[in-house]
Amino acid sequence: MDRTFRIKVRMRRFRRQYPRIAFAIRSFMIFSATFGGAYGFVSGSRSENSGYDPNTFAIGASFLFALACLGLATLSMRLRFVNKRMRALAAHNEALIDRNWELKEAEERARNLFEQQGDLIVLRDHQGRITFANDAYCVLAGQERGALVGTRFDFDVLEQGDDARESNGTRIHDQRITTPLGARWIAWRESYVRLDAGQPAELQSVGRDVTDRTETERALTDARDQADAANRAKSRFLAMASHEIRTPLNGIIGMGGLLLDTTLTPEQATYARAVKTSGEALMALIEELLDYSKIEAGKLDLEQRPFALSTLIEEITELLAPRAQAKTLEIAAYVDERLPLEVVGDAARLRQVLLNLAGNAIKFTASGGVALIVEPGIWPNEISFLVRDTGIGIATDAQQRIFREFEQADERVARTYGGTGLGLAISERIVKRMGGRITLTSEPGKGSTFEVAVPLAPSQADAGQTAFPSPDLTGKSILLVAEGIEASLIARRLERWGGQTCLVSDATVAEALLPERSWHAVLVDRAIGATDHLGEVARAHAPQRLVLLTSSSRHEKISPTFTGFLVKPLRAASLAARLALTPEVASPDLAPEPLPETTRQAPAKGLSILVAEDNEINALLMRSLLTKLGHRVVIAVHGEAALESWLAASSAGTPYDLVLMDIQMPQLDGIEATKRIRVHEAATGGHHTPILALTANTLVEDRYACFEAGMNGFLIKPLDRDKLEEALAGLAASRHLAV
Ligand code: ADP
């Protein structure tokens, strides 16, 4: 079958290829058949002995005729079939023509689209010759398409921009080119395309004119650079200006303090106090402005150092306690014991935020108190600091606004309380920079709660440690006679330690309750009144009787019926230590709580002190303060003079006991002068002179610079007598100074 088909196909092909030969063969075959048939018939019918029989002839002729008819019928059927196929082929052909026409149209459209694209399109063969260029390319090149095709034309490149390659091999790059229309920036996308199978691929480049965008970007970058430079200049200017303002201000505040130490009429004292207070307010404002501008300029660098949470919180409450107690407000802190003892973060900045919030809380509260509560936050490693007050509260419409700079909830109220409206703006920025958030809930007239939630990872060194051994009060009853915020926080802590706490706010109720059961301890807040009598009654019912005092009343006489006292705001460790003591050990004569080292140590007297200070007024102030404290003072007006004076004193065998070194001085600054002193000491193996920095800058990096230069500490200006005395006592305590 296959063979027959192949032969047929070959014959057909032969006929198509050699039609004349096929015609000749066909004519020859027809002629031979006709001639053979006619000749056979004529010669057969003429022959004598052919035995011609008309009947047989008729039968034969009829048979042949029938055969011919059959052949004709078959041929006619085949013809019809062929016709049908021809019609189908014609229809198919027509469809193909239509399709071809559509394709041509589509190609035309695509070409038009290509040619009229706004983007430049150019195709080059493997030798770099242009095979196609669209209208945009021709316009930019300033030539006809016909003139471009076949050439190796390319634009002159003035500048080559960034170059990148996509994962599919497309090269993306920018070029600044010269064109008859002027210099243009073109963003090119170049890739290889294969147009015809078997032909080498062509390079297709599509370029977009991005001159406007690039120039805008460049202008923006220039503007940003200029703004950055201006901002840096502004920060430098602000730092310098604030330093310049602070220097005379230190003089005003310091001299005001000195003036107040002299004998003044009451009227003069009022004026001098006003000068000092205004100076201090101005100083606080300058500090805030400087801080704010630093944060705005993005220069807030956070530390990552371990610090003790409870120490930070207790320090804040103790620092603010005098301010709160002066307004007869309570201030109390509670640090949840589930929290790690030490965490890693920027303690100084956190302290700044919490001091601002707690300071505001005291400022805007007339009665009640302020609580600082530290608890685990909602996320792992998050710590939530709540600052709660019972103050004037903040109206709902002002709650968002007050976080913006220079915004205050109520202008009228703000005038009464003072302030700049910068504190919260600064705090929010610091907290955000720490990756945390600050939120507020408040109801006018009822109080406010600010929550600062920041991620603080536990310190590695702290693993498994506890701040202090918490007493086991399981099954023990404790009567707490107190009221207010601190009382509820103490009760919460006692319950955490397992105690059954009974909190009453009335002395007579407490007296009635005492005989009800045996109490492990009775804690009585002196603020309740009638405490001495209560202590007397409690003697028979509780082995531990503690009285709660404020720091101002701590030196007042306390009834001997009490076994000890605790100072508010209470430190958890002190409470734990007191409750863990057996009453026999607790001294009945109420030995006062140990005071912090610095205050316990007697301040040093009669020291020889070198003060390096370039500002005349400040130098005068330092001289007066130190002389009043009984020290001998030598002033050096710059670092160079200080170094010389120090060297002279050392070589004369009368070295200075202490150097107070201003940081910013002409010729040689304080840091450099200190470094040179330390180098000299190391070379000669001589006596180590304690050096304290005198600085108006409270920034962490400045402190590092001081310590790195070899200083022993720093004193923040404006200085007053107390600060100086405290610093000298601190040095004596740490054995840097001979007392
Ligand atoms: P300042 O206290 O210097 O005015 P802040 O930014 O710290 O600036 O506070 C902005 C304003 O928010 C305050 O003026 C006050 O109106 C309001 N505010 C802040 N804290 C409290 C608070 N605890 N109770 C009531 N109002 C507050």
mmCIF file of C-alpha atoms in Angstrom, residues 427-581:
data_model
loop_
_atom_site.group_PDB
_atom_site.id
_atom_site.type_symbol
_atom_site.label_atom_id
_atom_site.label_comp_id
_atom_site.label_asym_id
_atom_site.label_seq_id
_atom_site.Cartn_x
_atom_site.Cartn_y
_atom_site.Cartn_z
ATOM 1 C CA SER A 427 10.026 61.467 74.690
ATOM 2 C CA GLU A 428 7.967 60.051 71.838
ATOM 3 C CA ARG A 429 10.862 60.321 69.412
ATOM 4 C CA ILE A 430 13.227 58.610 71.839
ATOM 5 C CA VAL A 431 10.760 55.791 72.498
ATOM 6 C CA LYS A 432 10.141 55.286 68.767
ATOM 7 C CA ARG A 433 13.871 55.221 68.153
ATOM 8 C CA MET A 434 14.057 52.458 70.801
ATOM 9 C CA GLY A 435 11.496 50.506 68.772
ATOM 10 C CA GLY A 436 8.728 51.075 71.299
ATOM 11 C CA ARG A 437 5.559 53.091 71.596
ATOM 12 C CA ILE A 438 4.051 55.564 73.979
ATOM 13 C CA THR A 439 0.324 55.638 74.628
ATOM 14 C CA LEU A 440 -1.976 57.661 76.795
ATOM 15 C CA THR A 441 -5.273 57.021 78.539
ATOM 16 C CA SER A 442 -6.776 59.877 80.424
ATOM 17 C CA GLU A 443 -10.002 61.304 81.710
ATOM 18 C CA PRO A 444 -10.253 64.982 82.542
ATOM 19 C CA GLY A 445 -10.489 65.497 86.296
ATOM 20 C CA LYS A 446 -9.570 61.885 87.101
ATOM 21 C CA GLY A 447 -5.952 61.547 86.029
ATOM 22 C CA SER A 448 -3.774 60.187 83.260
ATOM 23 C CA THR A 449 -1.749 57.076 82.552
ATOM 24 C CA PHE A 450 1.122 57.230 80.100
ATOM 25 C CA GLU A 451 2.431 53.852 78.996
ATOM 26 C CA VAL A 452 5.874 53.431 77.500
ATOM 27 C CA ALA A 453 6.365 49.956 76.033
ATOM 28 C CA VAL A 454 9.883 49.232 74.814
ATOM 29 C CA PRO A 455 11.703 46.052 73.840
ATOM 30 C CA LEU A 456 14.495 45.434 76.362
ATOM 31 C CA ALA A 457 16.302 42.106 76.185
ATOM 32 C CA PRO A 458 17.433 40.566 79.463
ATOM 33 C CA SER A 459 21.145 40.914 80.102
ATOM 34 C CA GLN A 460 23.118 37.685 79.704
ATOM 35 C CA ALA A 461 25.013 38.346 82.928
ATOM 36 C CA ASP A 462 21.759 38.499 84.815
ATOM 37 C CA ALA A 463 20.549 34.963 84.024
ATOM 38 C CA GLY A 464 18.961 33.398 87.067
ATOM 39 C CA GLN A 465 19.828 36.198 89.480
ATOM 40 C CA THR A 466 17.341 37.938 91.703
ATOM 41 C CA ALA A 467 17.619 41.467 93.023
ATOM 42 C CA PHE A 468 17.240 40.477 96.648
ATOM 43 C CA PRO A 469 15.958 37.445 98.486
ATOM 44 C CA SER A 470 12.210 37.957 98.696
ATOM 45 C CA PRO A 471 10.801 36.942 102.084
ATOM 46 C CA ASP A 472 8.427 34.039 102.257
ATOM 47 C CA LEU A 473 5.288 35.402 103.842
ATOM 48 C CA THR A 474 3.066 32.427 103.059
ATOM 49 C CA GLY A 475 0.356 32.108 105.663
ATOM 50 C CA LYS A 476 1.473 35.264 107.474
ATOM 51 C CA SER A 477 -0.853 38.172 108.124
ATOM 52 C CA ILE A 478 0.268 41.722 107.677
ATOM 53 C CA LEU A 479 -1.674 44.778 108.670
ATOM 54 C CA LEU A 480 -0.997 47.799 106.530
ATOM 55 C CA VAL A 481 -2.369 51.034 107.932
ATOM 56 C CA ALA A 482 -1.979 53.503 105.102
ATOM 57 C CA GLU A 483 -3.802 54.960 102.163
ATOM 58 C CA GLY A 484 -3.136 56.070 98.663
ATOM 59 C CA ILE A 485 -1.118 54.810 95.769
ATOM 60 C CA GLU A 486 1.922 53.670 97.702
ATOM 61 C CA ALA A 487 -0.246 51.668 100.128
ATOM 62 C CA SER A 488 -1.888 49.713 97.311
ATOM 63 C CA LEU A 489 1.497 49.029 95.694
ATOM 64 C CA ILE A 490 2.934 47.786 99.021
ATOM 65 C CA ALA A 491 -0.113 45.548 99.477
ATOM 66 C CA ARG A 492 0.379 44.179 95.952
ATOM 67 C CA ARG A 493 4.024 43.399 96.697
ATOM 68 C CA LEU A 494 3.254 41.742 100.052
ATOM 69 C CA GLU A 495 0.653 39.556 98.404
ATOM 70 C CA ARG A 496 3.170 38.546 95.750
ATOM 71 C CA TRP A 497 5.439 37.389 98.575
ATOM 72 C CA GLY A 498 2.589 35.209 99.825
ATOM 73 C CA GLY A 499 1.379 37.409 102.703
ATOM 74 C CA GLN A 500 -2.253 37.931 103.661
ATOM 75 C CA THR A 501 -2.440 41.663 103.628
ATOM 76 C CA CYS A 502 -5.106 43.690 105.325
ATOM 77 C CA LEU A 503 -5.094 47.288 104.117
ATOM 78 C CA VAL A 504 -6.912 49.842 106.273
ATOM 79 C CA SER A 505 -6.712 53.600 106.090
ATOM 80 C CA ASP A 506 -8.006 54.467 109.533
ATOM 81 C CA ALA A 507 -6.063 54.165 112.816
ATOM 82 C CA THR A 508 -9.153 53.363 114.920
ATOM 83 C CA VAL A 509 -10.235 50.607 112.546
ATOM 84 C CA ALA A 510 -6.691 49.241 112.693
ATOM 85 C CA GLU A 511 -6.767 49.265 116.490
ATOM 86 C CA ALA A 512 -10.004 47.329 116.438
ATOM 87 C CA LEU A 513 -8.550 44.803 113.999
ATOM 88 C CA LEU A 514 -5.334 44.168 115.894
ATOM 89 C CA PRO A 515 -6.743 41.763 118.534
ATOM 90 C CA GLU A 516 -8.553 39.750 115.840
ATOM 91 C CA ARG A 517 -5.518 37.597 115.022
ATOM 92 C CA SER A 518 -1.788 37.417 115.474
ATOM 93 C CA TRP A 519 0.010 39.559 112.905
ATOM 94 C CA HIS A 520 3.439 38.902 111.477
ATOM 95 C CA ALA A 521 3.969 42.626 110.981
ATOM 96 C CA VAL A 522 2.131 45.908 111.230
ATOM 97 C CA LEU A 523 3.133 48.699 108.862
ATOM 98 C CA VAL A 524 1.855 52.124 109.793
ATOM 99 C CA ASP A 525 2.128 55.188 107.599
ATOM 100 C CA ARG A 526 2.931 58.204 109.712
ATOM 101 C CA ALA A 527 0.748 60.332 107.449
ATOM 102 C CA ILE A 528 -2.306 58.536 108.921
ATOM 103 C CA GLY A 529 -1.763 60.280 112.289
ATOM 104 C CA ALA A 530 -2.017 58.875 115.846
ATOM 105 C CA THR A 531 0.706 56.410 114.973
ATOM 106 C CA ASP A 532 2.359 56.392 118.388
ATOM 107 C CA HIS A 533 -0.771 55.120 120.048
ATOM 108 C CA LEU A 534 -1.288 52.554 117.326
ATOM 109 C CA GLY A 535 2.299 51.362 117.792
ATOM 110 C CA GLU A 536 1.615 50.963 121.493
ATOM 111 C CA VAL A 537 -1.500 48.863 120.871
ATOM 112 C CA ALA A 538 0.226 46.785 118.193
ATOM 113 C CA ARG A 539 3.013 45.810 120.573
ATOM 114 C CA ALA A 540 0.905 43.002 122.031
ATOM 115 C CA HIS A 541 -0.210 41.641 118.658
ATOM 116 C CA ALA A 542 2.692 41.889 116.200
ATOM 117 C CA PRO A 543 6.394 41.196 116.663
ATOM 118 C CA GLN A 544 7.294 43.533 113.730
ATOM 119 C CA ARG A 545 6.022 47.083 113.933
ATOM 120 C CA LEU A 546 7.272 49.363 111.203
ATOM 121 C CA VAL A 547 6.498 52.999 110.616
ATOM 122 C CA LEU A 548 6.556 54.552 107.140
ATOM 123 C CA LEU A 549 8.140 58.004 106.919
ATOM 124 C CA THR A 550 8.801 60.549 104.227
ATOM 125 C CA SER A 551 12.394 61.627 103.655
ATOM 126 C CA SER A 552 11.633 65.001 105.206
ATOM 127 C CA SER A 553 10.241 63.436 108.388
ATOM 128 C CA ARG A 554 12.903 60.761 108.708
ATOM 129 C CA HIS A 555 14.868 62.685 111.313
ATOM 130 C CA GLU A 556 11.863 63.325 113.520
ATOM 131 C CA LYS A 557 11.563 61.407 116.739
ATOM 132 C CA ILE A 558 9.784 58.084 116.448
ATOM 133 C CA SER A 559 8.031 56.233 119.222
ATOM 134 C CA PRO A 560 10.176 53.375 120.615
ATOM 135 C CA THR A 561 7.149 51.111 120.303
ATOM 136 C CA PHE A 562 8.135 50.653 116.649
ATOM 137 C CA THR A 563 10.778 48.083 115.766
ATOM 138 C CA GLY A 564 11.957 49.953 112.675
ATOM 139 C CA PHE A 565 11.111 52.476 110.003
ATOM 140 C CA LEU A 566 11.034 52.646 106.229
ATOM 141 C CA VAL A 567 11.347 55.764 104.104
ATOM 142 C CA LYS A 568 8.858 56.504 101.352
ATOM 143 C CA PRO A 569 9.033 55.962 98.403
ATOM 144 C CA LEU A 570 9.769 52.468 99.566
ATOM 145 C CA ARG A 571 12.528 50.364 98.057
ATOM 146 C CA ALA A 572 11.380 46.776 97.587
ATOM 147 C CA ALA A 573 14.756 45.525 98.837
ATOM 148 C CA SER A 574 14.451 47.548 102.076
ATOM 149 C CA LEU A 575 10.936 46.226 102.694
ATOM 150 C CA ALA A 576 12.102 42.673 102.032
ATOM 151 C CA ALA A 577 15.096 43.099 104.342
ATOM 152 C CA ARG A 578 12.953 44.541 107.148
ATOM 153 C CA LEU A 579 10.334 41.808 106.930
ATOM 154 C CA ALA A 580 12.958 39.081 106.777
ATOM 155 C CA LEU A 581 14.556 40.318 110.026
#
